[in-house]
Coordinates of C-alpha atoms in Angstrom, one line a residue:
X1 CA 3.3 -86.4 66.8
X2 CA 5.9 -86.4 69.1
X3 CA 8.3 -88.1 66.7
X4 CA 7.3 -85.7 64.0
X5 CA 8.2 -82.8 66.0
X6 CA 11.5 -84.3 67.2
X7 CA 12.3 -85.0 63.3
X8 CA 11.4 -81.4 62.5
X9 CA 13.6 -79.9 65.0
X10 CA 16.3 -81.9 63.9
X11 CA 16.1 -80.8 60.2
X12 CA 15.7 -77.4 61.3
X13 CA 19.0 -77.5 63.2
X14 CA 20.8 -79.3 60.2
X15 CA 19.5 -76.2 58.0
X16 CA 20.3 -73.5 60.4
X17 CA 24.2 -74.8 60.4
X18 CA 24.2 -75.1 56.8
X19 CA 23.4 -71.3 55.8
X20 CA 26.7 -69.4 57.0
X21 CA 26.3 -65.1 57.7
X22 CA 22.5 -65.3 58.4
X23 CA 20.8 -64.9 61.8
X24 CA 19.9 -68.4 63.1
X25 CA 16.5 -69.3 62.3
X26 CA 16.7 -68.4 58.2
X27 CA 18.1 -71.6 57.1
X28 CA 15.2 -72.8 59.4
X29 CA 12.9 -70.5 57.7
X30 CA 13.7 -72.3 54.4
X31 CA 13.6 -75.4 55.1
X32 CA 10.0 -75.2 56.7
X33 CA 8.8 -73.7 53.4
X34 CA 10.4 -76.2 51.5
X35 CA 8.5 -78.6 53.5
X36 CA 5.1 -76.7 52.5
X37 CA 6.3 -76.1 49.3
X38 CA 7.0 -80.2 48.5
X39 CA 3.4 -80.4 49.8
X40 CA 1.7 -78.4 47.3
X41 CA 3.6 -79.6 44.7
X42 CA 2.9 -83.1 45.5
X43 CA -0.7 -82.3 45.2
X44 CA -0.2 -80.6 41.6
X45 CA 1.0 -84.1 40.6
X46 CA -2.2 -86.2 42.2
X47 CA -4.0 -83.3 40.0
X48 CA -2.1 -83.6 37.4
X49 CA -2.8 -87.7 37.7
X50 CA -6.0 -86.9 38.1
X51 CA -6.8 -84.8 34.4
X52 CA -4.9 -87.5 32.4
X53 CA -4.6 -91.0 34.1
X54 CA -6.2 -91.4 37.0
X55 CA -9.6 -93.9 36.5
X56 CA -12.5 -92.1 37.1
X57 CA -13.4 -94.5 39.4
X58 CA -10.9 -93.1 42.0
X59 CA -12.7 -89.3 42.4
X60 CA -13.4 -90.0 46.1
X61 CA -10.5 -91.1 46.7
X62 CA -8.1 -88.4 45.6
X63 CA -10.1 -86.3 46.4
X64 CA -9.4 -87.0 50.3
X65 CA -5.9 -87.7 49.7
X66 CA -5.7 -84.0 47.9
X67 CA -7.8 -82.6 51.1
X68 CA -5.1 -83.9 53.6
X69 CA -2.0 -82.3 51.4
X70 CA -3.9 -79.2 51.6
X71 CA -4.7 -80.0 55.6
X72 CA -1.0 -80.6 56.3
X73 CA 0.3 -77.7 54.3
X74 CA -2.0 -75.0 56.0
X75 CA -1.1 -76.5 59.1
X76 CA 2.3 -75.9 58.6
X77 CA 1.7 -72.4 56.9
X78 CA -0.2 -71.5 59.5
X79 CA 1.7 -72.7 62.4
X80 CA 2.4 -70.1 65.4
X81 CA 6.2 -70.9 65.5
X82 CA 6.5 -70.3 62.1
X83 CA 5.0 -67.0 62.6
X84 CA 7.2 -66.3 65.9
X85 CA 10.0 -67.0 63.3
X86 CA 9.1 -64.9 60.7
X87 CA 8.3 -61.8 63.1
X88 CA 12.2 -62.6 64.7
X89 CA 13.5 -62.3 61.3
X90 CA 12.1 -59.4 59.9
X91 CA 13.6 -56.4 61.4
X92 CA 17.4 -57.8 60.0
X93 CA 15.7 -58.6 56.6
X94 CA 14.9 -55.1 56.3
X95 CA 18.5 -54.1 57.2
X96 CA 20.3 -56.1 54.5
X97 CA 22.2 -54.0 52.1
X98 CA 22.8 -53.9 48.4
X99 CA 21.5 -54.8 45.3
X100 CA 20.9 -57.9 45.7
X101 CA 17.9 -58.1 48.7
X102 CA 17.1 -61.5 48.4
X103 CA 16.8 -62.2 52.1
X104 CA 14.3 -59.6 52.7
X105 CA 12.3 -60.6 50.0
X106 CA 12.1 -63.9 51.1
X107 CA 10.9 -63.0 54.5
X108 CA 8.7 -60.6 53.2
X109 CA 6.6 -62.7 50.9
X110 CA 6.9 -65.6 53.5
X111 CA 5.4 -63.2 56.1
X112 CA 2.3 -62.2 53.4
X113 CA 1.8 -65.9 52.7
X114 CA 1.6 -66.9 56.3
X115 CA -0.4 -64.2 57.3
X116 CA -2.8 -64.4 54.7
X117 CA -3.0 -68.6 55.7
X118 CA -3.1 -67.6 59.2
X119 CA -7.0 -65.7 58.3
X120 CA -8.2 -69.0 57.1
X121 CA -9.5 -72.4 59.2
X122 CA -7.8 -75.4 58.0
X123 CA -10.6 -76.9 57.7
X124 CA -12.2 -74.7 55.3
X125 CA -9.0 -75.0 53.0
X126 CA -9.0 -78.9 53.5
X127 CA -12.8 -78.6 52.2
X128 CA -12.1 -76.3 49.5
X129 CA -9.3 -78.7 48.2
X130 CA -11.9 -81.6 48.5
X131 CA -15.1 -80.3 47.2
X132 CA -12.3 -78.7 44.1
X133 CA -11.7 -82.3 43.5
X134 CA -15.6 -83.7 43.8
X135 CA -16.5 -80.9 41.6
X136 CA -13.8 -80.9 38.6
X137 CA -15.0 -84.8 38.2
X138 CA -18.7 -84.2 38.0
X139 CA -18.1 -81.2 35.9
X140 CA -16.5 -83.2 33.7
X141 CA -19.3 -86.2 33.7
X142 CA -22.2 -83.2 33.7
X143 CA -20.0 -82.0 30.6
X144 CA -20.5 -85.1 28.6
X145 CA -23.9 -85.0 28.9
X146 CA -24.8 -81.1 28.8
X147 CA -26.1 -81.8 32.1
X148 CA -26.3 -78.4 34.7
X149 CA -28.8 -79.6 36.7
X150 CA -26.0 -82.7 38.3
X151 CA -23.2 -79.9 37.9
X152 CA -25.4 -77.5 39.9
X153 CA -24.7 -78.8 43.5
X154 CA -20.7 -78.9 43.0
X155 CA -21.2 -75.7 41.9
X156 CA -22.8 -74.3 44.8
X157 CA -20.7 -76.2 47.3
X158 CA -17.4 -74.2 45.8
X159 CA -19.7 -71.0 45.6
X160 CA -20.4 -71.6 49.2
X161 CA -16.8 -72.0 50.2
X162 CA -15.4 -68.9 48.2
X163 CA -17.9 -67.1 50.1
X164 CA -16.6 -68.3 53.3
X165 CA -13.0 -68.1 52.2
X166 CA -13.7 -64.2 51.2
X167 CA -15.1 -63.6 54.8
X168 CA -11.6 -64.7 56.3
X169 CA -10.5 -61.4 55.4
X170 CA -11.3 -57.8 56.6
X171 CA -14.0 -56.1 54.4
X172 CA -11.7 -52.9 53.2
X173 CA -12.5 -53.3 50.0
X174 CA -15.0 -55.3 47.2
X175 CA -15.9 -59.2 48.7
X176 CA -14.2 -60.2 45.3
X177 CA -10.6 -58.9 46.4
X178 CA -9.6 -61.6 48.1
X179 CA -10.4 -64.2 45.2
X180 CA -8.8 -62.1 42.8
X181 CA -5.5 -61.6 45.1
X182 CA -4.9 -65.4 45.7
X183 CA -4.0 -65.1 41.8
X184 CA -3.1 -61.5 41.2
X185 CA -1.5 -60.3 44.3
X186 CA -1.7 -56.5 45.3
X187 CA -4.5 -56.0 42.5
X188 CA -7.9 -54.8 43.8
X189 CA -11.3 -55.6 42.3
X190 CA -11.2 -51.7 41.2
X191 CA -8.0 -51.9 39.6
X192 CA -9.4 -55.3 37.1
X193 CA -12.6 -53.4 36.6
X194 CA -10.7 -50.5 35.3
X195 CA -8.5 -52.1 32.9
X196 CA -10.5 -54.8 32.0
X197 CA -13.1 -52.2 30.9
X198 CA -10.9 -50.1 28.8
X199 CA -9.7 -53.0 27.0
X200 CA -13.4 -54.4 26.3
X201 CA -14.3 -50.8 25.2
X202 CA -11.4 -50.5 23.0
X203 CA -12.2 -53.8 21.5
X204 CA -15.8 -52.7 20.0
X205 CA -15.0 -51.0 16.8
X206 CA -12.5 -53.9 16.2
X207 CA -15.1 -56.6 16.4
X208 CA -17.1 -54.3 14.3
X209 CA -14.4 -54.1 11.6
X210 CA -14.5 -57.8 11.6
X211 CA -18.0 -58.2 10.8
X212 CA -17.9 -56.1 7.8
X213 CA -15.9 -58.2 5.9
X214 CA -16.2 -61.9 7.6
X215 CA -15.1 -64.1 4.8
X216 CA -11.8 -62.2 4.3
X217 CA -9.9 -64.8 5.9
X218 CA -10.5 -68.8 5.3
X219 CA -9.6 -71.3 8.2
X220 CA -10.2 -74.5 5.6
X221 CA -6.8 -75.0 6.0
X222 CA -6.7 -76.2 9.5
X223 CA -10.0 -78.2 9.5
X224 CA -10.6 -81.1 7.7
X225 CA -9.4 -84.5 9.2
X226 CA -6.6 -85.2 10.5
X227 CA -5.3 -88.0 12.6
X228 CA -4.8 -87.9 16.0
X229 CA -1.2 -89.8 16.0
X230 CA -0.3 -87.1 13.5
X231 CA -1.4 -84.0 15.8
X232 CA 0.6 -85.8 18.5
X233 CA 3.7 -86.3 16.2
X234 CA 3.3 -82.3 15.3
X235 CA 2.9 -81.2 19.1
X236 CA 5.9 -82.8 19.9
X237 CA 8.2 -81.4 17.3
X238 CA 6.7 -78.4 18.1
X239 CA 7.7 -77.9 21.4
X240 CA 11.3 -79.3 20.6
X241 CA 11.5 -75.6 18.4
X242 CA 10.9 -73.8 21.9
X243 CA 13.4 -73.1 24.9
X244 CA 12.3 -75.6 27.2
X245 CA 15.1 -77.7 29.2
X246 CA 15.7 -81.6 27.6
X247 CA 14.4 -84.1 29.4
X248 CA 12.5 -81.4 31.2
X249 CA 8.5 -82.0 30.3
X250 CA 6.1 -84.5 29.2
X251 CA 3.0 -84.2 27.1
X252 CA -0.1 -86.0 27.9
X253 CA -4.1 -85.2 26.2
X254 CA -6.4 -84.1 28.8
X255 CA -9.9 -82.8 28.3
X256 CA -9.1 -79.2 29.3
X257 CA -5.4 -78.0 28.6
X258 CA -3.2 -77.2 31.5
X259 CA 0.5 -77.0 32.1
X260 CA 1.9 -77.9 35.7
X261 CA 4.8 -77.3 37.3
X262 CA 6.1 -80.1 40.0
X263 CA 9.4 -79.6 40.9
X264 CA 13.0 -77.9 39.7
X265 CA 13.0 -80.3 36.3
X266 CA 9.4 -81.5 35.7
X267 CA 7.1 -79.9 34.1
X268 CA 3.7 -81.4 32.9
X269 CA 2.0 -80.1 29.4
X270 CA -1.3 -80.8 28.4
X271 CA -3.5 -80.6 25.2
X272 CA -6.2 -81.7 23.8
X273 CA -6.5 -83.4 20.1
X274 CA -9.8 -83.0 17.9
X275 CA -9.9 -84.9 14.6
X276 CA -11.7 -82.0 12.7
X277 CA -9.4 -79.2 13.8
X278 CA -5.8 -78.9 14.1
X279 CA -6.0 -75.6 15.4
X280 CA -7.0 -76.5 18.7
X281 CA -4.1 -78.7 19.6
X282 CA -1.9 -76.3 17.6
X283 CA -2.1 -73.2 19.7
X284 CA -2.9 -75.1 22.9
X285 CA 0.6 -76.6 22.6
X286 CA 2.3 -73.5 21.8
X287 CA -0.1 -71.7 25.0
X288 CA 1.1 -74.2 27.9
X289 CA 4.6 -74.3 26.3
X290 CA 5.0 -70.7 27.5
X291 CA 3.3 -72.1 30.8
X292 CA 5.9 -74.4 31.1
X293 CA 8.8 -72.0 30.1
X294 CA 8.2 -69.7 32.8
X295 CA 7.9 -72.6 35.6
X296 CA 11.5 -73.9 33.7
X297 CA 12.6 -70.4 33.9
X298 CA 12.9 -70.1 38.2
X299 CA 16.1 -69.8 39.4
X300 CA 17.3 -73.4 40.9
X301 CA 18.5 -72.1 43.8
X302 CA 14.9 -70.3 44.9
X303 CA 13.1 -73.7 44.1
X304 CA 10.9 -74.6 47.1
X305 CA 11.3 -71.6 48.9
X306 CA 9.2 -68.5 49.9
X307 CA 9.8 -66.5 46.2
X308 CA 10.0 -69.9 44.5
X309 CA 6.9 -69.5 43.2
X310 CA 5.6 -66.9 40.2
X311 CA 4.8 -63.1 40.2
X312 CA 0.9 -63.9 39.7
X313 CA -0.9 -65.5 37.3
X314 CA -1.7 -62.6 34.9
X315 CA 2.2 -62.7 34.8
X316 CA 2.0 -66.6 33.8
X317 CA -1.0 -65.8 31.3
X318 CA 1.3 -63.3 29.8
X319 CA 4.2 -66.1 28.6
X320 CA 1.7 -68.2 27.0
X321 CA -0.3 -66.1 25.3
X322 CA 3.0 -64.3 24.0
X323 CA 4.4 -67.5 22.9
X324 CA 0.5 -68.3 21.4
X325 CA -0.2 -65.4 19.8
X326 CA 2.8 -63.5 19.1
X327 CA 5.4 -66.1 17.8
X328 CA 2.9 -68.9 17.2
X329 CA 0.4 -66.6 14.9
X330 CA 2.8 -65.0 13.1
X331 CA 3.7 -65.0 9.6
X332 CA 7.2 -65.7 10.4
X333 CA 6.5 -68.8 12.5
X334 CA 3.7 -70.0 9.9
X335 CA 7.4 -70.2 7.5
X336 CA 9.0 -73.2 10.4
X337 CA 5.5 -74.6 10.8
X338 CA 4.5 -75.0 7.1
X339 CA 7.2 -77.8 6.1
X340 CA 6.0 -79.8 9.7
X341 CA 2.2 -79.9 7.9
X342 CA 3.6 -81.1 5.1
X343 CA 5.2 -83.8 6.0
X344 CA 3.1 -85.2 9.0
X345 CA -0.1 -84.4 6.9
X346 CA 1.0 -85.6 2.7
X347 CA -0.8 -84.0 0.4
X348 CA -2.6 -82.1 2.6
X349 CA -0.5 -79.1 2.4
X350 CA 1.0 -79.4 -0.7
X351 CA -0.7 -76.1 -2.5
X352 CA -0.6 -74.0 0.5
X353 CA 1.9 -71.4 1.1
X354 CA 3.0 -69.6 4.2
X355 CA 0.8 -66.4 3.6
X356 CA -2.5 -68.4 3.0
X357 CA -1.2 -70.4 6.6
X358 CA -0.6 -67.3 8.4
X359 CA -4.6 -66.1 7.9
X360 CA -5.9 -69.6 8.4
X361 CA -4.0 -69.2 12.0
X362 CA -5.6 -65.7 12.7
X363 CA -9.1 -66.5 11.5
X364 CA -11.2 -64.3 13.9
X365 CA -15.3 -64.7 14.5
X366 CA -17.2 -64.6 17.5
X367 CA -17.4 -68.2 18.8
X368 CA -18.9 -70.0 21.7
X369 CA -15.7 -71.6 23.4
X370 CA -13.3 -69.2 24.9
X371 CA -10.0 -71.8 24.3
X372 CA -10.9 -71.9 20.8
X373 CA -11.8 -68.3 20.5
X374 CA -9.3 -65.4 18.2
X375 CA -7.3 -62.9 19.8
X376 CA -9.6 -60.7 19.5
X377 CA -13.2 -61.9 20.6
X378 CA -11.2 -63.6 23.3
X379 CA -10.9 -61.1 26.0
X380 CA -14.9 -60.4 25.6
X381 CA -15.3 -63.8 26.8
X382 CA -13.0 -62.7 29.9
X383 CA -14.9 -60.0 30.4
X384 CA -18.3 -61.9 30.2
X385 CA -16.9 -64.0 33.0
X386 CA -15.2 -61.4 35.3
X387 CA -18.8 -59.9 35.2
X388 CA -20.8 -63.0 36.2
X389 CA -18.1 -63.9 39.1
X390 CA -18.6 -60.2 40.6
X391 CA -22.1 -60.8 40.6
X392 CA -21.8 -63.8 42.5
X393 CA -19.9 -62.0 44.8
X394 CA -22.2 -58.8 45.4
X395 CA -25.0 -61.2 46.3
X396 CA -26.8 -60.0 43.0
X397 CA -26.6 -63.5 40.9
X398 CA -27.1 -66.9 42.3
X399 CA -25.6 -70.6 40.9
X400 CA -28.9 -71.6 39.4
X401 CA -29.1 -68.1 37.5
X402 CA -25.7 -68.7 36.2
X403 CA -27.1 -71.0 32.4
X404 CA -29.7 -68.3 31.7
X405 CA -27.5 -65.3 32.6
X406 CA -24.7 -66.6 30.5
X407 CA -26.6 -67.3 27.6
X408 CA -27.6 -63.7 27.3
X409 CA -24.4 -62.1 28.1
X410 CA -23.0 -64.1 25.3
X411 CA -25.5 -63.1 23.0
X412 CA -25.1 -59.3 23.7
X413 CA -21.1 -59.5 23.7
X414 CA -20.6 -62.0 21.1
X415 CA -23.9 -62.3 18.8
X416 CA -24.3 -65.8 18.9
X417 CA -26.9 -68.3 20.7
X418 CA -26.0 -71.0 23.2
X419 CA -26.9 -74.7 21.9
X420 CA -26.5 -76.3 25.0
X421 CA -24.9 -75.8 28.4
X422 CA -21.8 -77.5 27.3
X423 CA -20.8 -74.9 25.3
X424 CA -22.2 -72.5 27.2
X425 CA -21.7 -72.2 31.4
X426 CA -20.0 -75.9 31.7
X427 CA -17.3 -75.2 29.0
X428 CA -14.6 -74.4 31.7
X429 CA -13.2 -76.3 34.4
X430 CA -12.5 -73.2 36.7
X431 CA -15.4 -72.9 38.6
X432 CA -15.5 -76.7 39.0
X433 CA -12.4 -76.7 40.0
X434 CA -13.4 -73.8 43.0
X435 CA -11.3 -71.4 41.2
X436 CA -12.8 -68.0 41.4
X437 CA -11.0 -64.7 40.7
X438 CA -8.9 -66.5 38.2
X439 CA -10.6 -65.5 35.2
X440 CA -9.7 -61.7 34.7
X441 CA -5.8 -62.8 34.5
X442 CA -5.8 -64.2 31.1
X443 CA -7.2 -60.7 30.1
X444 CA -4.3 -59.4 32.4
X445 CA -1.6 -61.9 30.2
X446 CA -3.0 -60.4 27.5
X447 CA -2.3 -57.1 28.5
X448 CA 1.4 -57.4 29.5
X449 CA 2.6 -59.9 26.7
X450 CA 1.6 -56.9 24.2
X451 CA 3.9 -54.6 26.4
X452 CA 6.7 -57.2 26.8
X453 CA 6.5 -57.9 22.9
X454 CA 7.2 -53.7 22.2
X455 CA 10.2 -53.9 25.2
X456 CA 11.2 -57.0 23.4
X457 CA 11.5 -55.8 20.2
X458 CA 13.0 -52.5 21.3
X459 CA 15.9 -54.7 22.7
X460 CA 16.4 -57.0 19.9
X461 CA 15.2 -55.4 16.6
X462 CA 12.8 -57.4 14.2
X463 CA 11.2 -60.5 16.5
X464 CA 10.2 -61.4 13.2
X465 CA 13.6 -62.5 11.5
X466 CA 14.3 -64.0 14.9
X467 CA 11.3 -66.1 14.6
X468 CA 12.1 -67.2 10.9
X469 CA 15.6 -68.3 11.9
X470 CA 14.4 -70.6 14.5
X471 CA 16.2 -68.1 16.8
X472 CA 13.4 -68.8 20.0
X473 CA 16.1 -69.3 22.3
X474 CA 17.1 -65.5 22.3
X475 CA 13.7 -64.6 23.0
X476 CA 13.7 -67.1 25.9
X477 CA 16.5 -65.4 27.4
X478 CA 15.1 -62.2 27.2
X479 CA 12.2 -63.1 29.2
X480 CA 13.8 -64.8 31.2
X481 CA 15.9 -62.5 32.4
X482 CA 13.0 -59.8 32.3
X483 CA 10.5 -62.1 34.0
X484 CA 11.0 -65.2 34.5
X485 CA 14.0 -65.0 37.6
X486 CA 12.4 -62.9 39.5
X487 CA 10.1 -65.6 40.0
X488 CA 7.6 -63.9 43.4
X489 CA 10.3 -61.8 44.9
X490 CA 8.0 -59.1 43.7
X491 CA 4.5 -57.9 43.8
X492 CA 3.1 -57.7 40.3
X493 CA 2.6 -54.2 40.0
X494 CA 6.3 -54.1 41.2
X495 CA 7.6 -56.9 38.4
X496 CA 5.8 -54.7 36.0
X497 CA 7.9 -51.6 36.9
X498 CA 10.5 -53.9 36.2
X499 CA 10.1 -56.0 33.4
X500 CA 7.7 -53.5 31.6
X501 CA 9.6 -49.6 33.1
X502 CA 5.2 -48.9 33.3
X503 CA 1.6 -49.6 35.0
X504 CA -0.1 -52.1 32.9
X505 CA -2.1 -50.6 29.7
X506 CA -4.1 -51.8 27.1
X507 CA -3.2 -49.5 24.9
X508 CA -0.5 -51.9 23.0
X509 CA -2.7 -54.8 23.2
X510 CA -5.0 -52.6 21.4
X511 CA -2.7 -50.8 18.9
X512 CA -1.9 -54.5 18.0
X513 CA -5.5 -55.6 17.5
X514 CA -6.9 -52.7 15.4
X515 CA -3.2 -53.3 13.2
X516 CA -2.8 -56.8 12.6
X517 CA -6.4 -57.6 12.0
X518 CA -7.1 -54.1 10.0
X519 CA -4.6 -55.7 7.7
X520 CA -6.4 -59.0 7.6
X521 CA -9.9 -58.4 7.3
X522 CA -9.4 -55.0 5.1
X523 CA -11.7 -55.3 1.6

């Protein structure tokens, strides 16, 4: 310990020389959250490792190698001389002119992660990291086998924890704010419930409109069989169309797609490849592509510090459902796609013609998995979720309800049965993975990537003719310099004002909905 602390000091006072026309202790300040900041993203490699290589054999194990990362770093984070130094180094922060108030930003989110740590036992986040790990393995075992009952405990255990993690915190407002703001900072329970509600309510007479003329649009054009090494060979080309660095990611199959980010220059994609539908590995490519070109997209220089993290993850959502939906689903992009098909696939494609492609890659029906679901029966799985997890929260649903109550809710929103449990409260890895208050910030991507596509296009004309000409790079600068280099100097609601010159609003999202698919599924 002693030798650890000498060591420390030493670093500090290397860093603290090395930053010339700030107060002493910044430099210091920076390099203790790099430190932390190495930490957790060391862990997002063992998880990484742990989705797509890792025997299964070895779940203990990590496990208690990811609960001592998430020991040390909390430690740190929650250190009292880190505190003392952020307190010292606020009242100059706030004085720094200009435009440019980097410092203060830096101190001022380092003093809202800190303090929020500083609520929480380190061993209650060690545990949380732990039973996270136990409980993304069974899940994925219990999965196999449509199994709740050995799912259930794991289940519970994370339930338990969240709980206990939510009472860290003064009770201001809902028990559910705290989940929700370890993902979407600044954004109350009331705030989600609010826009989350308009949306669902604006989506009803669009689902309706679907259901009046269901086979208007034919997906036999990506389903059939097709090869694995083939899908592979496609997903890669694919993301060589898109602006992400050379040499900057790899892509590995994983039985629930994720994208990772684990340091300045290494980013980690994910998909998953079934033989019967290309459109799963299709648009799950395309989805943590725009995961990956937001984590690419942080300014080097605020790597591993305080704000060298994102806005949120509504904010992350937002880049890959944008690069999902609104480039990937579009007729434009179904024009640079089409010759791929053809020649990874022979024959296959031969007959089809971009039009016919585009509505094969905006077939929309309810459908029992969320990742697989349409634009526009997707967010009613959101909202399906967001509902259970508030129940849990209010004390008016417990884990053993959970099968029964999402069976119904999915046949009220969606008008389908629930075969099984794998396909119906085990299809996600979230609450496995201890990972509550996540869920309402796809809805939230959703949400802002329609109002980023209308600033977007009010920018640089017709996305469209972009798209066609292969020009994605432009579009990658825009967002990047909308978005993506801000990285967390800002509050969410704050990047919005921003990036977006408004609040969040459905209203686009909507508007693009009732258009695009009106046009599809019209008589």
């Amino acid at each position: 310990s002693d030798m650890q602390d000498s060591t420390r000091m030493s670093a500090d006072t290397k860093a603290d020389s090395a930053v010339e026309g700030h107060p002493q202790g910044y430099a210091t300040l920076l390099e203790r959250f790099a430190q932390i900041s190495d930490l957790t993203r060391a862990g997002s490699l063992l998880g990484w490792d742990e989705r797509t290589m890792m025997p299964s054999a070895g779940a203990e194990g990590r496990a208690e190698q990811l609960a001592t990362l998430s020991r040390i770093g909390h430690e740190r984070l929650t250190d009292d001389s880190l505190w003392e130094l952020i307190e010292e180094l606020g009242s100059w922060a706030e004085s720094v002119q200009g435009d440019d108030r980097l410092e203060a930003d830096t101190v001022r989110v380092a003093r809202r992660e800190a303090g929020r740590a500083r609520r929480v036992p380190v061993e209650l986040r060690a545990e949380m990291t732990r039973a996270a790990s136990l409980g993304e393995t069974a899940w994925a075992a219990a999965r196999g086998e449509s199994d709740f009952a050995a799912y259930l405990p794991h289940l519970e255990r994370n339930i338990e924890l969240a709980r206990r993690y939510a009472d860290c915190f003064e009770p201001e407002g809902h028990r559910y704010d705290p989940l929700l703001d370890e993902y979407e900072p600044g954004m109350g329970t009331a705030d989600a419930r609010k826009l989350l509600g308009e949306l669902r309510r604006g989506l009803v007479p669009i689902v309706a409109a679907l259901a009046e003329h269901p086979d208007a649009v034919d997906p036999a054009p990506l389903q059939g069989s097709f090869d694995v090494a083939g899908q592979a060979r496609l997903a890669n080309r694919l993301l060589g169309l898109l602006p992400l660095p050379d040499s900057s990611w790899r892509l590995d199959p994983t039985a629930h797609p994720f994208a990772a980010g684990i340091a300045d220059g290494d980013i980690r994609l994910t998909t998953r490849y079934i033989e019967d539908d290309l459109s799963m590995s299709l648009f799950s490519v395309l989805h943590e592509a725009g995961h990956g070109i937001y984590e690419a997209g942080v300014p080097a220089a605020l790597s591993r510090s305080p704000v060298g993290q994102l806005s949120s993850l509504g904010f992350h959502e937002s880049q890959s459902r944008l690069w999902e939906n609104w480039v990937g689903r579009s007729r434009a992009f179904a024009g640079l796609l089409l010759p791929m098909l053809r020649e990874e696939f022979p024959s296959r494609f031969d007959a089809l013609g971009p039009e016919q492609l585009y509505r094969a890659a905006n077939y929309a029906r309810p459908s029992l998995i969320r990742v697989e679901a349409d634009e526009v029966t997707y967010n009613l799985h959101i909202a399906l979720r967001f509902e259970l997890e508030l129940e849990l929260f209010e004390g008016g649903l417990e884990a053993a309800d959970l099968a029964e109550e999402w069976n119904r809710r999915t046949h009220d929103y969606l008008g389908i049965e629930v075969p099984d449990d794998a396909h119906g409260v085990m299809q996600d890895v979230h609450w496995a993975a201890g990972l509550f208050g996540y869920f309402p910030t796809y809805s939230l991507g959703n949400i802002i990537a329609a109002q980023l596509w209308e600033a977007a296009a009010a920018d640089l004309g017709d996305l469209e003719q972009l798209i066609a000409a292969a020009e994605l790079a432009t579009l990658g600068e825009w967002l990047g310099d909308r978005v993506h280099r801000h990285a967390a100097r800002y509050l969410p609601a704050e990047l919005a004002e921003r990036s977006l010159g408004r609040p969040l609003d459905p209203t686009p999202l909507l508007r693009r909905l009732g258009d695009k698919y009106g046009e599809l599924y019209s008589a």
